PDB file of C-alpha atoms in Angstrom:
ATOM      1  CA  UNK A 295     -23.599  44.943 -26.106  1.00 45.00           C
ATOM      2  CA  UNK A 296     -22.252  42.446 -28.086  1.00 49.00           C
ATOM      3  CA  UNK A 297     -19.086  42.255 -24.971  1.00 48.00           C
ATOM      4  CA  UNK A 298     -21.387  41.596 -22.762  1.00 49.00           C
ATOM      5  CA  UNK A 299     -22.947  38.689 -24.449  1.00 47.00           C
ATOM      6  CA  UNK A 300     -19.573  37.336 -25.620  1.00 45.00           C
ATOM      7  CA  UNK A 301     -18.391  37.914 -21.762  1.00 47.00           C
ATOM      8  CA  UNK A 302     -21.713  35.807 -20.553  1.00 44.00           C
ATOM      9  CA  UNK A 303     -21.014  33.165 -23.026  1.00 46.00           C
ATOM     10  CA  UNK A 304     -17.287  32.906 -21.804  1.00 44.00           C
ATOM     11  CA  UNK A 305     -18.237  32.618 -18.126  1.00 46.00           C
ATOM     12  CA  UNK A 306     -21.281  30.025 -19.071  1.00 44.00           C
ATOM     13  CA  UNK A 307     -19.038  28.155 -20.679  1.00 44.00           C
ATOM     14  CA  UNK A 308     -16.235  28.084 -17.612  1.00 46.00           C
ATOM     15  CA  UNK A 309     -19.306  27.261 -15.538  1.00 46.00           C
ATOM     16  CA  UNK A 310     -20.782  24.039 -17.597  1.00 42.00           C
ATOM     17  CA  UNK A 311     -17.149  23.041 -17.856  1.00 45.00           C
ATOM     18  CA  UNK A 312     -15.981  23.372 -13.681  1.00 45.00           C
ATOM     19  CA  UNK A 313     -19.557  21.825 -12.735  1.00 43.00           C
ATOM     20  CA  UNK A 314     -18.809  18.520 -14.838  1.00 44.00           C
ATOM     21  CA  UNK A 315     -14.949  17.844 -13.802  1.00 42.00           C
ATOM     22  CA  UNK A 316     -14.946  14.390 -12.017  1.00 42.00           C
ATOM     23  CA  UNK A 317     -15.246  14.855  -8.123  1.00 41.00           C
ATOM     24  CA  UNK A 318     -12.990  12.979  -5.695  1.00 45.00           C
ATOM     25  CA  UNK A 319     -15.146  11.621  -2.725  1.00 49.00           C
ATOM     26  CA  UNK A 320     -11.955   9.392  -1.010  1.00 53.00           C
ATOM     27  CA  UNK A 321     -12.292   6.689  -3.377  1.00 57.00           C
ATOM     28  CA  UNK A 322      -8.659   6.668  -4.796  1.00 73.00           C
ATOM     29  CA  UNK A 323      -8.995   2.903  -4.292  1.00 77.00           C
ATOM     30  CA  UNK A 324     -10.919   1.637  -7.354  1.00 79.00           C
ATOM     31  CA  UNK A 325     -14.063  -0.004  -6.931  1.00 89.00           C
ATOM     32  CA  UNK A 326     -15.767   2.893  -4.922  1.00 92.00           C
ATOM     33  CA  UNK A 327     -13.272   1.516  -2.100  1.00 95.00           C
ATOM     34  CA  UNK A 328     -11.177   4.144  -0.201  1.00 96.00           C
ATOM     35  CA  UNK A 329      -7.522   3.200  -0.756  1.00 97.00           C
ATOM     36  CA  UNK A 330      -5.870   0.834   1.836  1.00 98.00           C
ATOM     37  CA  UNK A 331      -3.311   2.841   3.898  1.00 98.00           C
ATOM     38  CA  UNK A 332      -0.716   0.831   5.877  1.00 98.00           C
ATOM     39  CA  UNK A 333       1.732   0.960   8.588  1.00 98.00           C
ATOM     40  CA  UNK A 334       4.672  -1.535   9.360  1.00 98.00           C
ATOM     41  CA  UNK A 335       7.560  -1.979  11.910  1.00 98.00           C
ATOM     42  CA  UNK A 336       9.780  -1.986  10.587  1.00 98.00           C
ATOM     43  CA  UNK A 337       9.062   1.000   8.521  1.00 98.00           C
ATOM     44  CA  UNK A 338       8.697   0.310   5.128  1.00 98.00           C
ATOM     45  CA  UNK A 339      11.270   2.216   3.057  1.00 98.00           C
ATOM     46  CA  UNK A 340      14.065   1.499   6.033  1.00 98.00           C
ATOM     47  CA  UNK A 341      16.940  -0.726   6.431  1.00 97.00           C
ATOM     48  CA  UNK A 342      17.382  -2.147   9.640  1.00 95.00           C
ATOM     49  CA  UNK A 343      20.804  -2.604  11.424  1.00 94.00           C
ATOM     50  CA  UNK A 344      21.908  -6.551  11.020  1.00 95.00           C
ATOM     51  CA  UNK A 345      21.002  -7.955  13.942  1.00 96.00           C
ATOM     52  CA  UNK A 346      21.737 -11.663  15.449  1.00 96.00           C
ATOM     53  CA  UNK A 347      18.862 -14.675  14.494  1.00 95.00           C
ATOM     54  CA  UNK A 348      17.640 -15.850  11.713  1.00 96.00           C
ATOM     55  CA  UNK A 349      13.800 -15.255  13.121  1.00 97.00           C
ATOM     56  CA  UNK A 350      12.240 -11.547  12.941  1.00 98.00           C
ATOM     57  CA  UNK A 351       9.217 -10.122  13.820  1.00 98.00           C
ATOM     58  CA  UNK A 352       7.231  -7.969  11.271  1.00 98.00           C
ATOM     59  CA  UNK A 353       3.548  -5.680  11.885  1.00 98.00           C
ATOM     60  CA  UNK A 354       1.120  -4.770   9.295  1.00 98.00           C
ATOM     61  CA  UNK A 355      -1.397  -2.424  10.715  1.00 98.00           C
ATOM     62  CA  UNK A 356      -4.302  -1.771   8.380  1.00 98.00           C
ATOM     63  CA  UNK A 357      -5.251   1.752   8.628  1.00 98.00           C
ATOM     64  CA  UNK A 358      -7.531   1.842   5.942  1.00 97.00           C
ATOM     65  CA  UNK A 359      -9.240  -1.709   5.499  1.00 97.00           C
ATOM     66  CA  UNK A 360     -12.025  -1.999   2.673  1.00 96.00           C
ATOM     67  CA  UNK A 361     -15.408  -3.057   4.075  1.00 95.00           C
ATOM     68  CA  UNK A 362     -15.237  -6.990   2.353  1.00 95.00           C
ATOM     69  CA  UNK A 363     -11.463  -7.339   4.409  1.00 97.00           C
ATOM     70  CA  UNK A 364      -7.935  -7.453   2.640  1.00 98.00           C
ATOM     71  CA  UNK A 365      -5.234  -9.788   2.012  1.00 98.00           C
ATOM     72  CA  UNK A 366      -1.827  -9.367   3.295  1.00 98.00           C
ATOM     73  CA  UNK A 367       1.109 -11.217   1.523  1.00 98.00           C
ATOM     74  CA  UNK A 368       4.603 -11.455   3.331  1.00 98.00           C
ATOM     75  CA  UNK A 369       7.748 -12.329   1.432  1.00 98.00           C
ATOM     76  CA  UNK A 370      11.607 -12.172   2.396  1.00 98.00           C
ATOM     77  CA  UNK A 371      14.193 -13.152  -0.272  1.00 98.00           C
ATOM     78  CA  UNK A 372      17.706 -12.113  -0.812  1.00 98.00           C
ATOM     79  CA  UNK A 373      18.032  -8.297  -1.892  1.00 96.00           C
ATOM     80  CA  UNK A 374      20.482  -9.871  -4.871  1.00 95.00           C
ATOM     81  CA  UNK A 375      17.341 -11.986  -5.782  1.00 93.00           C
ATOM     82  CA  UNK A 376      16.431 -16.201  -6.334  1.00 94.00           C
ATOM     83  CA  UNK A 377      13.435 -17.716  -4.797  1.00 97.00           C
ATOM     84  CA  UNK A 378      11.966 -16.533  -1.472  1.00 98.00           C
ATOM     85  CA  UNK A 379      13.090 -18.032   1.416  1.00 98.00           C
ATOM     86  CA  UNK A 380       9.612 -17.103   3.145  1.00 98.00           C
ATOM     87  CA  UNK A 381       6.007 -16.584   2.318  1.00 98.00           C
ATOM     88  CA  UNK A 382       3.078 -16.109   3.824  1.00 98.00           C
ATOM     89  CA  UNK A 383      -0.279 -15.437   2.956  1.00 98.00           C
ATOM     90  CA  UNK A 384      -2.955 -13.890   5.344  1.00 98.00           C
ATOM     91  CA  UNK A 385      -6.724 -14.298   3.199  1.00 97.00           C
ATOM     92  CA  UNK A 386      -8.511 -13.116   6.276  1.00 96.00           C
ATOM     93  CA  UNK A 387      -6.311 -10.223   6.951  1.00 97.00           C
ATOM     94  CA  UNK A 388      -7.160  -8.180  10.749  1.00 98.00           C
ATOM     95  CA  UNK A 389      -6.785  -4.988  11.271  1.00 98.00           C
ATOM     96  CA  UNK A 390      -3.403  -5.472  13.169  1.00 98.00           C
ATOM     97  CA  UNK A 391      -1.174  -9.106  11.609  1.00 98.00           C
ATOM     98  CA  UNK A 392       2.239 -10.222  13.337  1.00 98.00           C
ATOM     99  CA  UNK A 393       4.071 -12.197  11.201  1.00 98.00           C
ATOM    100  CA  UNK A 394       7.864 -13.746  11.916  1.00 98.00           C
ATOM    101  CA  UNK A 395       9.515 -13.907   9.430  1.00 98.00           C
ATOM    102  CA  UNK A 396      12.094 -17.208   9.458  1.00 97.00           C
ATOM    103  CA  UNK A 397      15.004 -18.884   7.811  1.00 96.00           C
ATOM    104  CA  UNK A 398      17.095 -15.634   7.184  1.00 97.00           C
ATOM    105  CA  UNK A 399      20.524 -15.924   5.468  1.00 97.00           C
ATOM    106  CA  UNK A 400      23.529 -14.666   7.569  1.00 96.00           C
ATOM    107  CA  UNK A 401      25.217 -12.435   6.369  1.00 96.00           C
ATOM    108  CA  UNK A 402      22.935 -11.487   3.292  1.00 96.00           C
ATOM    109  CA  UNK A 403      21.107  -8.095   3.017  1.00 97.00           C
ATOM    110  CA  UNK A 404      17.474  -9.073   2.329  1.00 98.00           C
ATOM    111  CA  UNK A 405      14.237  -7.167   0.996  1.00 98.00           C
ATOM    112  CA  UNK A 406      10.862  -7.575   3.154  1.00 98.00           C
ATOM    113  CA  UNK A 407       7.853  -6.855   0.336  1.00 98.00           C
ATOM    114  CA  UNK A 408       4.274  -7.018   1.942  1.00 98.00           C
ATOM    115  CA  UNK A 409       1.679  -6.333  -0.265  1.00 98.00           C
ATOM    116  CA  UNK A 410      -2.519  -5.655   1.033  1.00 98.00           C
ATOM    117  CA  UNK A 411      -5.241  -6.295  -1.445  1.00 98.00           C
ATOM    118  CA  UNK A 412      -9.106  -5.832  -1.005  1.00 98.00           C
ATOM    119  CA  UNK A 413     -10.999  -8.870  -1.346  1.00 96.00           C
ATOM    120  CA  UNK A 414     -13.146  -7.651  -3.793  1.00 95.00           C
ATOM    121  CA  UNK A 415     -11.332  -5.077  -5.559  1.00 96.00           C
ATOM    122  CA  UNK A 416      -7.875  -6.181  -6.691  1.00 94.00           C
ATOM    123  CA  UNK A 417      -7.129  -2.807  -8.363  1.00 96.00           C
ATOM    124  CA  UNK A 418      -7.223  -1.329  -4.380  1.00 97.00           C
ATOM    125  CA  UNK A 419      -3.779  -2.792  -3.643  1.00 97.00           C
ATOM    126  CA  UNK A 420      -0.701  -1.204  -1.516  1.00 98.00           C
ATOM    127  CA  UNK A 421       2.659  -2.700  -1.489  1.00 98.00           C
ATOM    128  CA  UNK A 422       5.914  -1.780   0.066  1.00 98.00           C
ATOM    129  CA  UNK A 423       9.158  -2.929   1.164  1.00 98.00           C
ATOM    130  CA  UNK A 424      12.311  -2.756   3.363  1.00 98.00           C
ATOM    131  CA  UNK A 425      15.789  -4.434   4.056  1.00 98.00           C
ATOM    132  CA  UNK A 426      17.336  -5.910   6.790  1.00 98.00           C
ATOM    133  CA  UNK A 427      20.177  -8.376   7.600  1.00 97.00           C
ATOM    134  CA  UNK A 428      21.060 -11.159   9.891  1.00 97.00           C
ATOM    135  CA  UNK A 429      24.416 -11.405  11.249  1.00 94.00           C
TER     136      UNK A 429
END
């Protein structure tokens, strides 16, 4: 008899303990926001070919956007570091941005960072980056 009650008190106990762990409803964002997912050509994580110009074209899609809107920040500097040579800041970010970015160094690999924060949640943030070079 006294198993069985030890047994029940076990499996109580696993039962209190399962029905209280912290459920995830898609709110990995902070704030009750779902996180902001983002795609980019170029691909973030890539490193394009050099290619001729000093002008190039960049896309941030926003997959995910939180319900008060994002911010997108583009900047380009030399992968071997020193100020940016570009910068831009979108406060009223759509769904789909082009940006160009300008006034790349020849011959000089450079890093791309673009970063997407909510409005009203700055803990909700996603940031990547990738290199390229103009030749």
């Amino acid at each position: 008899m006294k198993k069985i009650i030890l047994g029940l008190a076990v499996l109580l106990v696993f039962a209190v303990s399962e029905s209280c762990k912290k459920k995830k409803d898609g709110n990995e964002g902070g704030c009750g926001e779902q996180a902001i997912k983002v795609a980019t050509m170029p691909a973030i994580n890539t490193v394009d070919p050099p290619a001729p110009g000093t002008s190039f074209p960049l896309i941030v899609n926003i997959e995910t956007m939180p319900p008060s809107g994002a911010t997108v920040i583009v900047s380009a500097k030399a992968e071997s570091g020193g100020a940016p040579y570009f910068t831009e800041t979108r406060d009223n970010a759509l769904a789909s941005n082009s940006f160009t970015i300008n006034n790349t160094p020849t011959g000089v690999s450079c890093i791309v960072t673009v970063t997407v924060t909510s409005k009203t949640c700055n803990t909700n943030t996603w940031s990547g980056s990738y290199r390229y070079t103009a030749k």
